[in-house]
XYZ file of C-alpha atoms in Angstrom:
764
model
C -51.547 3.037 -29.358
C -48.517 3.527 -27.183
C -47.784 6.627 -25.109
C -45.612 9.274 -26.638
C -42.788 8.667 -24.160
C -40.468 5.926 -25.371
C -39.533 3.231 -22.859
C -35.918 2.195 -22.394
C -34.992 -1.220 -23.817
C -34.929 -3.886 -21.128
C -33.212 -6.656 -23.091
C -29.449 -6.599 -22.971
C -27.234 -8.156 -25.616
C -24.625 -10.541 -24.257
C -22.910 -11.255 -27.562
C -19.216 -10.335 -27.526
C -18.519 -6.910 -29.096
C -16.868 -6.733 -32.479
C -13.120 -6.640 -31.964
C -11.147 -3.918 -33.689
C -7.485 -4.128 -34.468
C -5.824 -1.972 -31.851
C -2.296 -3.140 -32.511
C -1.553 -0.272 -34.920
C -2.944 2.281 -32.504
C -0.810 1.238 -29.543
C 2.232 -0.284 -31.246
C 4.379 2.914 -31.442
C 4.481 3.314 -27.660
C 4.738 -0.321 -26.561
C 8.439 0.047 -25.813
C 7.629 2.524 -23.051
C 5.827 -0.122 -21.027
C 8.598 -1.189 -18.681
C 7.912 -2.802 -15.292
C 9.036 -1.396 -11.981
C 11.327 -4.062 -10.549
C 12.575 -4.667 -7.013
C 16.216 -5.549 -6.267
C 16.829 -9.075 -7.578
C 13.597 -9.154 -9.604
C 13.891 -10.219 -13.254
C 11.419 -10.463 -16.140
C 10.816 -14.097 -17.084
C 8.324 -13.646 -19.911
C 6.029 -11.017 -21.355
C 3.413 -10.446 -24.024
C 2.149 -7.231 -25.651
C -1.329 -6.186 -26.827
C -3.101 -7.811 -23.870
C -6.541 -6.697 -22.743
C -7.297 -6.702 -19.010
C -11.005 -7.177 -18.347
C -12.406 -4.644 -15.907
C -15.934 -6.032 -15.632
C -17.984 -8.841 -17.117
C -20.703 -6.613 -18.549
C -18.708 -5.314 -21.494
C -15.289 -4.400 -22.835
C -15.680 -0.620 -23.025
C -13.750 -0.104 -19.757
C -11.065 -2.710 -20.447
C -7.388 -1.742 -20.403
C -4.816 -2.523 -23.074
C -1.192 -3.067 -22.201
C 1.622 -5.514 -21.541
C 1.379 -8.629 -19.360
C 4.635 -9.550 -17.604
C 5.707 -12.502 -15.470
C 8.700 -11.929 -13.178
C 10.229 -14.154 -10.516
C 8.069 -12.290 -7.957
C 4.778 -11.242 -9.499
C 2.382 -11.076 -12.402
C 2.382 -7.479 -13.594
C 0.117 -5.691 -16.038
C 1.205 -2.300 -17.363
C -1.633 -0.344 -18.990
C -0.857 1.486 -22.213
C -2.720 4.578 -21.038
C -1.948 4.923 -17.353
C -5.255 5.703 -15.602
C -5.530 8.315 -12.916
C -4.419 7.018 -9.525
C -7.296 5.527 -7.584
C -7.710 7.696 -4.504
C -9.876 5.001 -2.980
C -7.109 2.397 -3.005
C -4.272 1.585 -0.653
C -0.945 2.214 -2.400
C 1.562 -0.590 -1.929
C 5.241 0.351 -2.058
C 6.387 -3.081 -3.293
C 4.005 -3.651 -6.193
C 1.542 -1.713 -8.310
C -2.209 -1.527 -8.680
C -2.280 -4.216 -11.400
C 0.317 -6.548 -9.830
C -0.230 -9.773 -7.927
C 2.478 -11.827 -6.136
C 2.979 -15.311 -7.543
C 2.506 -16.842 -4.072
C -0.956 -15.278 -4.000
C -2.161 -17.332 -6.980
C -4.581 -20.151 -6.214
C -5.264 -21.290 -9.782
C -3.987 -20.405 -13.250
C -6.672 -21.175 -15.841
C -6.284 -20.892 -19.616
C -9.238 -20.809 -22.010
C -9.671 -21.099 -25.760
C -13.224 -20.050 -26.643
C -12.849 -20.968 -30.305
C -12.049 -24.610 -29.519
C -14.144 -24.692 -26.361
C -11.182 -25.752 -24.236
C -10.201 -24.887 -20.665
C -7.232 -26.054 -18.620
C -5.892 -25.481 -15.102
C -2.126 -25.128 -15.388
C 0.426 -26.506 -12.950
C 4.194 -26.425 -12.764
C 4.945 -29.250 -15.184
C 1.752 -29.298 -17.244
C 1.808 -28.737 -20.992
C -0.572 -26.517 -22.926
C -1.628 -27.991 -26.260
C -3.773 -25.077 -27.435
C -3.185 -21.372 -27.866
C -5.068 -19.563 -25.090
C -7.433 -16.734 -25.918
C -7.922 -15.907 -22.256
C -6.098 -16.228 -18.913
C -7.966 -16.275 -15.599
C -6.067 -15.897 -12.328
C -7.821 -16.978 -9.118
C -6.001 -15.510 -6.135
C -5.856 -16.472 -2.464
C -6.979 -12.973 -1.468
C -10.265 -13.681 -3.332
C -9.591 -11.775 -6.567
C -10.460 -13.058 -10.053
C -8.368 -11.349 -12.731
C -8.931 -11.912 -16.454
C -6.686 -11.175 -19.419
C -7.680 -11.608 -23.084
C -5.267 -12.241 -25.917
C -7.442 -10.972 -28.802
C -4.588 -9.105 -30.459
C -1.611 -10.779 -28.808
C 0.676 -13.242 -30.518
C -0.591 -16.786 -29.767
C 2.841 -18.243 -29.021
C 3.801 -15.327 -26.755
C 0.492 -15.669 -24.909
C 1.078 -19.396 -24.395
C 4.621 -18.836 -23.100
C 3.612 -16.205 -20.549
C 0.777 -18.452 -19.265
C 3.172 -21.359 -18.812
C 5.713 -19.088 -17.096
C 3.099 -17.850 -14.595
C 2.018 -21.431 -13.855
C 5.606 -22.591 -13.403
C 6.797 -19.776 -11.135
C 3.660 -19.906 -8.977
C 4.527 -23.540 -8.103
C 8.114 -23.373 -6.793
C 9.761 -26.701 -6.089
C 11.483 -25.464 -2.927
C 10.981 -22.732 -0.363
C 14.350 -21.158 -1.184
C 13.114 -20.438 -4.707
C 10.629 -17.897 -3.355
C 11.589 -14.378 -4.352
C 11.925 -13.191 -0.742
C 15.307 -14.907 -0.370
C 16.763 -13.114 -3.406
C 15.171 -9.772 -2.516
C 16.228 -9.670 1.135
C 19.781 -10.745 0.253
C 20.137 -7.846 -2.192
C 18.386 -5.442 0.166
C 20.659 -6.347 3.083
C 23.839 -5.394 1.207
C 22.303 -2.302 -0.425
C 21.123 -0.927 2.931
C 24.272 -1.860 4.869
C 25.604 1.700 4.894
C 22.331 3.137 6.172
C 22.254 0.693 9.094
C 25.766 1.663 10.212
C 24.946 5.382 10.190
C 21.749 5.139 12.230
C 21.785 1.746 13.849
C 18.582 0.767 15.644
C 18.069 -2.455 17.598
C 16.459 -5.255 15.599
C 16.005 -3.055 12.525
C 13.692 -0.645 14.318
C 10.992 -3.283 14.923
C 9.276 -2.692 18.276
C 7.220 -5.902 18.288
C 8.757 -8.640 20.484
C 9.846 -11.612 18.371
C 10.116 -14.079 21.311
C 13.266 -15.684 19.958
C 15.292 -14.481 22.972
C 14.946 -15.135 26.721
C 14.655 -11.385 27.364
C 11.351 -11.181 25.436
C 9.875 -13.966 27.575
C 11.242 -12.405 30.768
C 9.463 -9.147 29.971
C 6.216 -11.008 29.332
C 6.515 -12.855 32.653
C 7.013 -9.562 34.497
C 4.217 -7.820 32.579
C 1.677 -10.483 33.567
C 2.995 -10.982 37.108
C 3.772 -14.675 36.588
C 6.264 -14.863 39.451
C 6.045 -18.663 39.758
C 7.075 -19.257 36.149
C 10.526 -19.125 34.542
C 12.223 -19.137 31.142
C 13.520 -22.571 30.181
C 16.270 -23.172 27.613
C 16.271 -26.986 27.321
C 15.256 -26.712 23.639
C 18.167 -24.429 22.779
C 19.531 -25.537 19.417
C 16.228 -27.444 19.052
C 17.697 -30.283 21.092
C 14.323 -31.534 22.367
C 11.634 -30.645 19.807
C 11.812 -29.530 16.176
C 8.544 -27.597 16.351
C 8.957 -25.715 19.653
C 10.816 -22.412 20.061
C 14.257 -22.501 21.662
C 12.945 -20.779 24.795
C 9.714 -21.468 26.630
C 8.131 -20.584 29.969
C 7.560 -23.394 32.501
C 6.632 -23.676 36.206
C 9.447 -22.822 38.632
C 8.863 -26.126 40.429
C 9.745 -28.178 37.333
C 13.462 -28.867 36.882
C 15.018 -28.995 33.416
C 15.891 -32.665 33.753
C 12.303 -33.530 34.665
C 11.069 -31.669 31.594
C 13.510 -33.579 29.398
C 12.277 -36.852 30.851
C 8.615 -35.902 30.341
C 9.127 -34.557 26.809
C 9.559 -38.011 25.256
C 5.945 -38.853 26.124
C 4.494 -35.880 24.200
C 3.863 -35.795 20.464
C 6.976 -34.357 18.769
C 8.409 -33.921 22.289
C 6.323 -30.767 22.727
C 6.397 -29.993 26.440
C 3.481 -27.845 27.711
C 3.837 -24.119 26.929
C 2.836 -21.261 29.208
C 0.757 -18.632 27.403
C -0.449 -16.063 29.924
C -1.085 -15.349 33.613
C -4.209 -13.789 35.104
C -3.762 -11.240 37.914
C -5.574 -13.712 40.194
C -2.749 -16.229 39.645
C -4.442 -18.643 37.263
C -2.445 -19.566 34.155
C -3.269 -20.410 30.560
C -1.190 -23.329 29.262
C -1.234 -25.269 25.989
C 0.048 -28.773 25.306
C 0.074 -31.612 22.783
C -1.287 -35.105 23.318
C 0.637 -37.703 25.284
C 1.577 -40.578 22.975
C 1.646 -43.432 25.479
C -1.847 -44.037 26.944
C -0.344 -46.065 29.784
C 1.775 -43.103 30.900
C -0.819 -40.393 30.250
C -2.317 -40.169 33.719
C 1.073 -40.230 35.445
C 2.634 -37.528 33.248
C -0.455 -35.311 33.362
C -0.526 -35.528 37.146
C 3.090 -34.375 37.419
C 2.543 -31.487 34.971
C -0.728 -30.405 36.584
C 0.796 -30.558 40.070
C 3.534 -28.172 38.970
C 0.938 -25.787 37.449
C -1.090 -25.968 40.679
C 1.998 -25.012 42.718
C 2.430 -21.931 40.535
C -1.006 -20.642 41.653
C -1.025 -18.461 44.824
C -4.107 -20.299 46.173
C -2.923 -23.712 44.878
C -6.153 -23.984 42.869
C -6.936 -26.958 40.659
C -6.222 -27.277 36.942
C -8.796 -28.048 34.268
C -7.907 -29.659 30.937
C -9.963 -28.771 27.846
C -9.677 -31.065 24.813
C -10.109 -28.929 21.700
C -10.202 -31.854 19.269
C -13.461 -33.088 20.857
C -15.384 -29.815 20.797
C -14.166 -27.772 17.806
C -14.214 -28.282 14.017
C -11.057 -29.784 12.534
C -8.858 -28.211 9.868
C -10.674 -30.034 7.045
C -14.055 -28.682 8.218
C -12.636 -25.163 8.352
C -11.128 -25.452 4.872
C -14.382 -26.822 3.417
C -16.373 -23.958 4.958
C -13.950 -21.367 3.590
C -14.131 -22.856 0.082
C -17.934 -22.669 0.221
C -18.117 -19.089 1.463
C -15.550 -18.001 -1.133
C -17.662 -19.665 -3.837
C -20.773 -17.825 -2.649
C -19.202 -14.398 -2.112
C -16.795 -14.254 -5.041
C -17.088 -16.952 -7.687
C -20.864 -17.317 -8.090
C -22.592 -14.380 -9.790
C -24.664 -12.544 -7.195
C -27.536 -11.947 -9.619
C -27.953 -15.703 -10.030
C -27.990 -16.512 -6.301
C -29.393 -13.409 -4.602
C -32.659 -15.082 -3.548
C -30.811 -17.750 -1.553
C -27.648 -15.774 -0.787
C -28.100 -15.358 2.966
C -29.115 -18.977 3.485
C -26.129 -20.060 1.378
C -23.801 -18.046 3.615
C -25.315 -19.747 6.656
C -25.097 -23.201 5.057
C -21.386 -22.729 4.340
C -20.915 -23.037 8.150
C -18.029 -20.526 8.130
C -19.767 -18.128 10.525
C -20.884 -21.117 12.588
C -17.231 -22.150 12.992
C -16.245 -18.587 13.921
C -18.941 -18.586 16.583
C -17.809 -22.002 17.891
C -14.243 -20.758 18.479
C -15.457 -17.569 20.162
C -17.792 -19.555 22.415
C -15.069 -22.029 23.391
C -12.693 -19.138 24.152
C -15.370 -17.524 26.331
C -15.605 -20.804 28.284
C -11.849 -20.613 28.860
C -12.395 -17.086 30.224
C -14.993 -18.378 32.658
C -12.518 -20.844 34.170
C -9.629 -18.375 34.348
C -11.517 -15.298 35.476
C -14.680 -16.686 37.075
C -13.462 -19.929 38.669
C -9.940 -18.670 39.368
C -8.384 -21.920 38.105
C -5.645 -22.602 35.566
C -6.585 -23.960 32.134
C -4.637 -26.402 29.978
C -5.621 -26.390 26.302
C -4.938 -29.780 24.743
C -4.786 -30.506 21.027
C -3.236 -33.459 19.233
C -0.227 -31.542 17.864
C -0.751 -28.210 19.679
C -0.144 -26.307 16.436
C -3.550 -25.430 14.979
C -6.698 -25.093 17.094
C -4.686 -24.185 20.199
C -3.248 -21.190 18.342
C -6.748 -19.823 17.712
C -8.217 -20.418 21.177
C -5.182 -19.319 23.221
C -4.948 -16.093 21.176
C -8.665 -15.294 21.473
C -8.688 -15.961 25.220
C -5.794 -13.575 25.786
C -7.391 -10.985 23.519
C -10.556 -11.079 25.630
C -8.665 -10.932 28.937
C -5.749 -8.582 28.343
C -6.160 -5.055 26.873
C -2.448 -5.021 25.993
C -3.173 -7.419 23.135
C -5.819 -5.050 21.791
C -3.146 -2.471 20.938
C -1.271 -2.757 17.628
C 2.088 -3.721 19.161
C 0.394 -6.043 21.646
C -1.645 -7.778 18.964
C 1.443 -8.317 16.831
C 3.298 -9.765 19.809
C 0.338 -12.099 20.411
C 0.528 -13.403 16.824
C 4.294 -13.750 17.120
C 4.051 -15.642 20.426
C 1.027 -17.892 19.889
C 1.343 -18.567 16.150
C 4.832 -17.989 14.757
C 6.973 -19.184 17.689
C 4.495 -21.857 18.794
C 5.037 -23.628 15.487
C 1.878 -23.060 13.449
C 2.475 -24.601 10.017
C 2.117 -21.461 7.924
C 3.983 -23.008 4.983
C 1.576 -25.963 4.808
C -1.626 -24.252 5.925
C -1.133 -21.391 3.445
C 0.093 -23.854 0.796
C 2.805 -21.446 -0.379
C 4.371 -24.081 -2.624
C 0.978 -25.219 -4.005
C 1.896 -28.840 -3.304
C -0.791 -30.404 -1.116
C -4.356 -29.184 -0.770
C -4.888 -31.709 2.047
C -2.729 -29.689 4.446
C -4.218 -26.325 3.481
C -6.539 -24.659 6.003
C -7.250 -20.959 6.700
C -6.883 -21.109 10.489
C -5.189 -17.729 10.735
C -7.906 -16.245 8.559
C -10.525 -17.726 10.886
C -8.727 -16.161 13.854
C -8.755 -12.741 12.158
C -12.480 -13.127 11.480
C -13.034 -13.899 15.193
C -11.062 -10.755 16.074
C -13.199 -8.733 13.671
C -16.400 -10.061 15.312
C -15.147 -8.714 18.647
C -14.126 -5.411 17.075
C -17.565 -5.140 15.535
C -19.157 -5.495 18.985
C -16.625 -3.409 20.954
C -15.248 -0.863 18.439
C -13.627 1.393 21.054
C -11.602 -1.397 22.687
C -9.138 -1.966 19.822
C -6.359 0.329 18.665
C -6.370 -1.116 15.136
C -9.000 -1.125 12.392
C -10.507 -3.755 10.120
C -8.344 -2.334 7.327
C -5.319 -3.394 9.410
C -6.707 -6.922 9.819
C -7.400 -7.161 6.078
C -3.908 -5.959 5.164
C -2.452 -8.442 7.660
C -4.359 -11.273 5.966
C -3.044 -10.113 2.561
C 0.517 -10.104 3.914
C 0.379 -13.893 4.238
C 0.725 -14.070 0.444
C 3.736 -11.725 0.136
C 6.900 -13.877 0.305
C 9.211 -11.005 1.261
C 8.844 -11.353 5.036
C 9.629 -14.230 7.379
C 6.483 -14.197 9.543
C 4.188 -16.418 7.458
C 6.717 -18.435 5.441
C 7.742 -21.314 7.698
C 6.323 -24.268 9.626
C 8.484 -23.857 12.730
C 11.303 -21.910 14.338
C 13.744 -24.692 13.523
C 12.830 -24.668 9.843
C 13.207 -20.886 9.843
C 16.638 -21.124 11.497
C 17.840 -23.775 9.019
C 16.805 -21.767 5.979
C 18.278 -18.586 7.437
C 21.595 -20.344 8.043
C 21.832 -21.411 4.385
C 20.534 -18.041 3.219
C 23.139 -16.093 5.230
C 25.916 -18.339 3.909
C 24.818 -18.001 0.265
C 24.401 -14.226 0.492
C 27.696 -13.578 2.346
C 25.943 -12.247 5.441
C 28.286 -12.141 8.467
C 27.863 -14.927 10.992
C 26.001 -13.769 14.075
C 23.987 -11.092 12.246
C 20.428 -10.754 13.585
C 17.968 -12.510 11.261
C 15.402 -9.796 12.008
C 17.742 -7.397 10.187
C 18.529 -9.476 7.093
C 15.128 -11.212 6.707
C 12.649 -9.060 8.649
C 9.167 -10.041 9.825
C 6.077 -8.373 8.429
C 5.735 -6.031 11.424
C 7.860 -3.285 9.874
C 4.916 -1.889 7.913
C 6.905 1.059 6.565
C 8.430 -1.341 4.018
C 4.977 -1.825 2.499
C 3.102 1.441 2.984
C 3.646 5.168 3.273
C 3.200 6.941 6.608
C -0.006 8.440 5.257
C -1.501 5.037 4.416
C -0.354 3.556 7.733
C -2.688 5.949 9.549
C -5.547 3.819 8.188
C -4.535 1.279 10.848
C -5.413 3.714 13.672
C -8.874 3.468 15.200
C -10.220 6.956 16.049
C -12.595 5.475 18.660
C -9.844 3.741 20.630
C -9.395 4.948 24.201
C -5.836 3.937 24.998
C -4.003 3.939 28.274
C -3.169 7.536 29.070
C -5.604 8.921 26.478
C -7.310 12.173 27.316
C -11.039 12.296 28.010
C -13.439 15.027 29.108
C -15.158 14.589 32.481
C -17.254 17.289 34.134
C -15.850 19.835 31.722
C -12.216 18.999 32.544
C -9.681 17.149 30.411
C -8.492 14.131 32.386
C -6.225 11.208 31.614
C -7.628 7.685 31.629
C -5.621 5.311 33.804
C -6.412 1.631 34.078
C -6.086 0.522 37.681
C -5.364 -3.018 38.718
C -8.728 -3.212 40.458
C -10.776 -2.662 37.296
C -8.703 -5.329 35.532
C -9.252 -7.983 38.202
C -11.896 -10.678 38.149
C -15.402 -9.484 37.435
C -16.850 -11.680 40.173
C -14.718 -10.332 42.988
C -15.267 -7.041 44.761
C -17.619 -4.174 43.984
C -17.905 -2.963 40.374
C -16.161 0.336 39.695
C -19.511 1.897 38.754
C -21.032 1.271 42.220
C -20.471 3.627 45.126
C -22.190 2.687 48.428
C -24.600 0.500 46.500
C -25.708 3.314 44.171
C -24.730 3.691 40.506
C -22.904 6.831 39.453
C -24.951 9.246 37.376
C -22.868 8.629 34.252
C -23.654 4.912 34.454
C -27.442 5.195 34.483
C -27.867 4.359 30.776
C -28.243 0.653 29.989
C -25.392 -0.629 27.825
C -26.017 -2.173 24.386
C -29.775 -2.403 25.026
C -29.180 -4.779 27.917
C -32.222 -3.829 29.980
C -33.351 -7.453 30.010
C -29.956 -8.498 31.347
C -30.189 -5.858 34.095
C -33.596 -7.135 35.152
C -32.393 -10.725 35.134
C -29.491 -9.794 37.389
C -31.988 -8.709 40.060
C -34.008 -11.906 39.825
C -32.622 -15.322 40.838
C -32.724 -17.831 37.978
C -33.629 -21.421 38.769
C -31.126 -24.115 37.785
C -28.603 -21.494 36.699
C -25.133 -22.900 36.120
C -22.066 -21.067 37.462
C -20.999 -20.141 33.919
C -24.451 -18.741 33.079
C -24.381 -16.673 36.268
C -20.871 -15.438 35.385
C -21.943 -14.286 31.920
C -25.228 -12.789 33.177
C -23.508 -10.710 35.831
C -20.822 -9.576 33.400
C -23.304 -8.437 30.742
C -25.316 -6.597 33.422
C -22.377 -4.275 34.121
C -21.065 -1.399 32.007
C -18.263 -2.419 29.673
C -14.735 -1.614 30.772
C -12.916 -1.157 27.464
C -9.639 -1.902 29.275
C -10.847 -4.929 31.138
C -12.393 -8.271 30.305
C -14.387 -8.428 27.047
C -16.840 -11.242 26.328
C -18.452 -11.343 22.864
C -22.186 -11.729 22.351
C -22.616 -15.211 20.929
C -26.176 -15.558 19.688
C -26.284 -16.369 15.946
C -27.886 -12.983 15.342
C -24.796 -11.301 16.823
C -22.475 -12.921 14.263
C -21.974 -11.049 10.987
C -20.219 -11.526 7.657
C -16.904 -9.684 7.520
C -17.826 -7.655 4.451
C -14.586 -5.732 3.971
C -12.682 -8.997 3.598
C -15.169 -11.186 1.743
C -16.890 -8.554 -0.434
C -14.239 -5.895 -1.056
C -13.780 -6.960 -4.710
C -17.511 -7.430 -5.429
C -18.809 -4.415 -7.339
C -22.448 -5.322 -6.586
C -21.683 -4.918 -2.854
C -19.793 -1.628 -3.281
C -21.855 1.258 -1.888
C -20.734 4.685 -2.980
C -20.570 7.022 0.016
C -21.843 4.262 2.317
C -20.680 1.623 4.733
C -18.671 1.932 7.968
C -16.106 4.142 6.225
C -18.467 7.134 6.446
C -18.435 6.891 10.247
C -14.673 6.343 10.220
C -14.267 9.451 8.046
C -16.214 11.711 10.419
C -14.610 10.321 13.569
C -11.115 10.671 12.104
C -11.750 14.301 11.275
C -13.098 14.914 14.784
C -10.104 13.231 16.466
C -7.694 15.127 14.226
C -9.378 18.387 15.175
C -9.096 17.485 18.876
C -5.390 16.692 18.401
C -4.886 20.064 16.732
C -6.717 21.908 19.517
C -4.713 20.095 22.206
C -1.498 21.033 20.415
C -2.562 24.661 20.271
C -3.585 24.532 23.939
C -0.138 23.270 24.918
C 1.371 26.045 22.847
C -0.826 28.596 24.620
C 0.065 27.317 28.111
C 3.721 26.937 27.264
C 5.712 23.696 26.971
C 6.392 21.581 30.010
C 9.922 20.195 30.554
C 8.807 16.855 29.077
C 6.763 18.312 26.196
C 8.590 19.788 23.194
C 7.442 23.078 21.743
C 4.910 22.449 18.997
C 3.870 24.478 15.991
C 1.054 26.997 16.534
C -0.865 25.148 13.808
C -0.306 21.723 15.355
C 1.947 18.876 14.204
C 2.932 18.614 10.521
C 0.442 16.840 8.268
C 2.679 13.773 7.807
C 2.971 13.319 11.599
C -0.734 13.379 12.366
C -2.234 10.040 13.371
C -5.542 10.173 11.460
C -5.919 9.426 7.734
C -8.672 11.993 7.267
C -7.666 15.434 8.469
C -9.947 17.967 10.130
C -11.891 19.955 7.537
C -12.180 23.713 7.504
C -15.476 25.559 7.686
C -15.335 26.084 3.925
C -15.115 22.360 3.115
C -18.324 20.534 2.216
C -19.897 18.460 4.985
C -20.472 15.448 2.708
C -17.884 12.656 2.536
C -15.420 12.703 -0.401
C -16.834 11.222 -3.608
C -14.131 8.522 -3.707
C -15.331 6.922 -0.452
C -17.097 3.601 -0.879
C -17.987 0.742 1.446
C -14.917 -1.174 0.146
C -12.451 1.611 1.035
C -9.421 1.434 1.030
C -9.809 -1.273 -1.629
C -11.487 -1.064 -5.020
C -13.336 -3.764 -6.987
C -12.275 -2.218 -10.306
C -10.487 -4.871 -12.338
C -10.071 -7.183 -9.331
C -13.139 -9.381 -9.759
C -14.084 -10.158 -13.326
C -15.989 -13.398 -13.682
C -16.474 -14.975 -17.088
C -19.868 -14.022 -18.505
C -21.839 -16.691 -20.326
C -22.577 -15.968 -23.970
C -26.241 -15.175 -24.459
C -28.797 -14.252 -21.830
C -29.122 -16.248 -18.579
C -32.645 -17.617 -18.149
C -33.252 -15.624 -14.946
C -32.352 -12.383 -16.717
C -34.538 -13.340 -19.657
C -37.527 -14.039 -17.424
C -36.921 -10.863 -15.437
C -36.701 -8.869 -18.674
C -39.889 -10.506 -19.929
C -41.752 -9.501 -16.760
C -40.591 -5.887 -17.140
C -41.556 -5.889 -20.825
C -45.036 -7.217 -20.059
C -45.541 -4.610 -17.333
C -44.506 -1.742 -19.629
C -46.783 -3.091 -22.373
C -49.719 -3.139 -19.942
C -48.996 0.402 -18.740
C -48.718 1.633 -22.300
C -52.041 0.055 -23.299
C -53.735 1.530 -20.224
C -52.845 5.031 -21.377
C -54.683 4.638 -24.706
């Protein structure tokens, strides 16, 4: 006999549900489903009665509506508009169910009845009527549409249209050129009324000598100057028009030397350390017979720019770091593991599969190499020349990471954006080829910028208070690579950008001499994409910026970074030591580094200078506005979950993840801001401080996304918070489910059934 309590069925049916004819139910209101179009955007093709799959487990949550292909995006308009997802970032340029055409990796059509499947390209024909469309996107989404009730010919036409417009034959066919041309003329009146320089963008673009001059002064590089020999791209097609070179090198000498470098790329100055050492990047010298002679002349000039005339060290990145093919292969593998493969089928080997993809290994390799650069610049006080064959890929990653570790300016939002602009955009990184915007050649595709962002996240994960921006900002920045409305990630070089802009301005009747930042802006004007409310998600509540208030001995004081604390960690006495004794506030060991502290007191046999440098640095308290060196043991590296797993419902934790900490800290910081505002109001405004409201600044001017809660609000986080916030997996990752029951599920179900049978018999 069985027990009286019935057990729940453990076997799940995977047969497709019986389809009902929904056409009659939704047909009367189909005409209302009209897309929201941007200026210059047109509908190319559309099909009604389409079902968007929300998850692979069943169709009960699926949405019915219209599928539309425009010259900018694939858009799905649900028949019954669902409630707005509070847990999702709202984009101003496209909707929740939209995806830009440049974001599409693959367009796959399926006919289950005939058992056919085809990947569509620009000129490929489709010989069967599709019953399903699967879109694989470059931001790791998998979106499925079913044509159960749709007209077969209409479904075929919209699939072919999506495939065609996602493979443009030329860069000028991207929607951004049409959109920005229309936008320029529509907004002309507004610009005249309240004109702001460079369209209100505060990030330096480094396309003018003045931007480089400011950077020279900011870093104290007094022995370096702005050079204009490449003006009009007279020397090199891949270099910017203006570059920084040693004062001791004359323009004519640089012109003579340039012919020996690949693509005539003369060495580029990146950054200057306060101790005088410089970070320089350069391409390979083509003529082996002239290599030693040319290098000697270049290195002599760099040595003269150093106050102590210290030596120069050359680091060859091609010898010690993975190449672009290795990086692409690793990214394909980790995407397969995290997104494409069903987690339930690979969970037992999931962690080892992540490790075997070698993605995190490559991230660690770039961080380690960058830390070695830091040792030479900061520890050895010598200039470093980064050499790569073309100086357009690996050098971008390493030079950016080195500066991020050394200079706190680049850990602010504006500073970080200027770093990307300087070391990636103007230095000639091939964004068009590496992002494969035209879907032409997979051989040139490689996610180097994505790898750089992952390296930045690893540092943020270890030093969360040192960065002004959040991981949501980094994720949104990675997504912006696939939006063709901004100039930042569209081109291979400054020259290519200038050529396209010249034709664009002529075709769109834009006056000659107009600033290209105004008529085709970079991505850094985030207000074009997000509301002020959503932009506050970029602000890190833990960040202690220059001039930020802190409490010390019961008094509110302002943090000021002195030049001494920013200087080399091996010179002088640490700021935390006074007469050989640590201050009381520095008595706690940092990051569990008791072992490091003990090692610092004991001489280590056969210790190399670099090991001693790292040991002494890790033994000291972290200066959030000084040098940062990441921990590089494999156990210190982590998977960037918000990027790789944000669409995976199995990894979505309701009310969990880092967002819960972010929520509480944001509320606390907002409450502090409110109290400080009220305190200023109580004391009376100073001549430089405007009078504020007794209740603090208006809600739309506050810098935290989550506002301070009142005493009546519940202490628990909002129910819409999940570990994937501000993104949602709903409808963004729907893999095809196999008909029937997978063997692992069957065996698992059999084990459960046997155990329940045994328990039931035991109760007899």
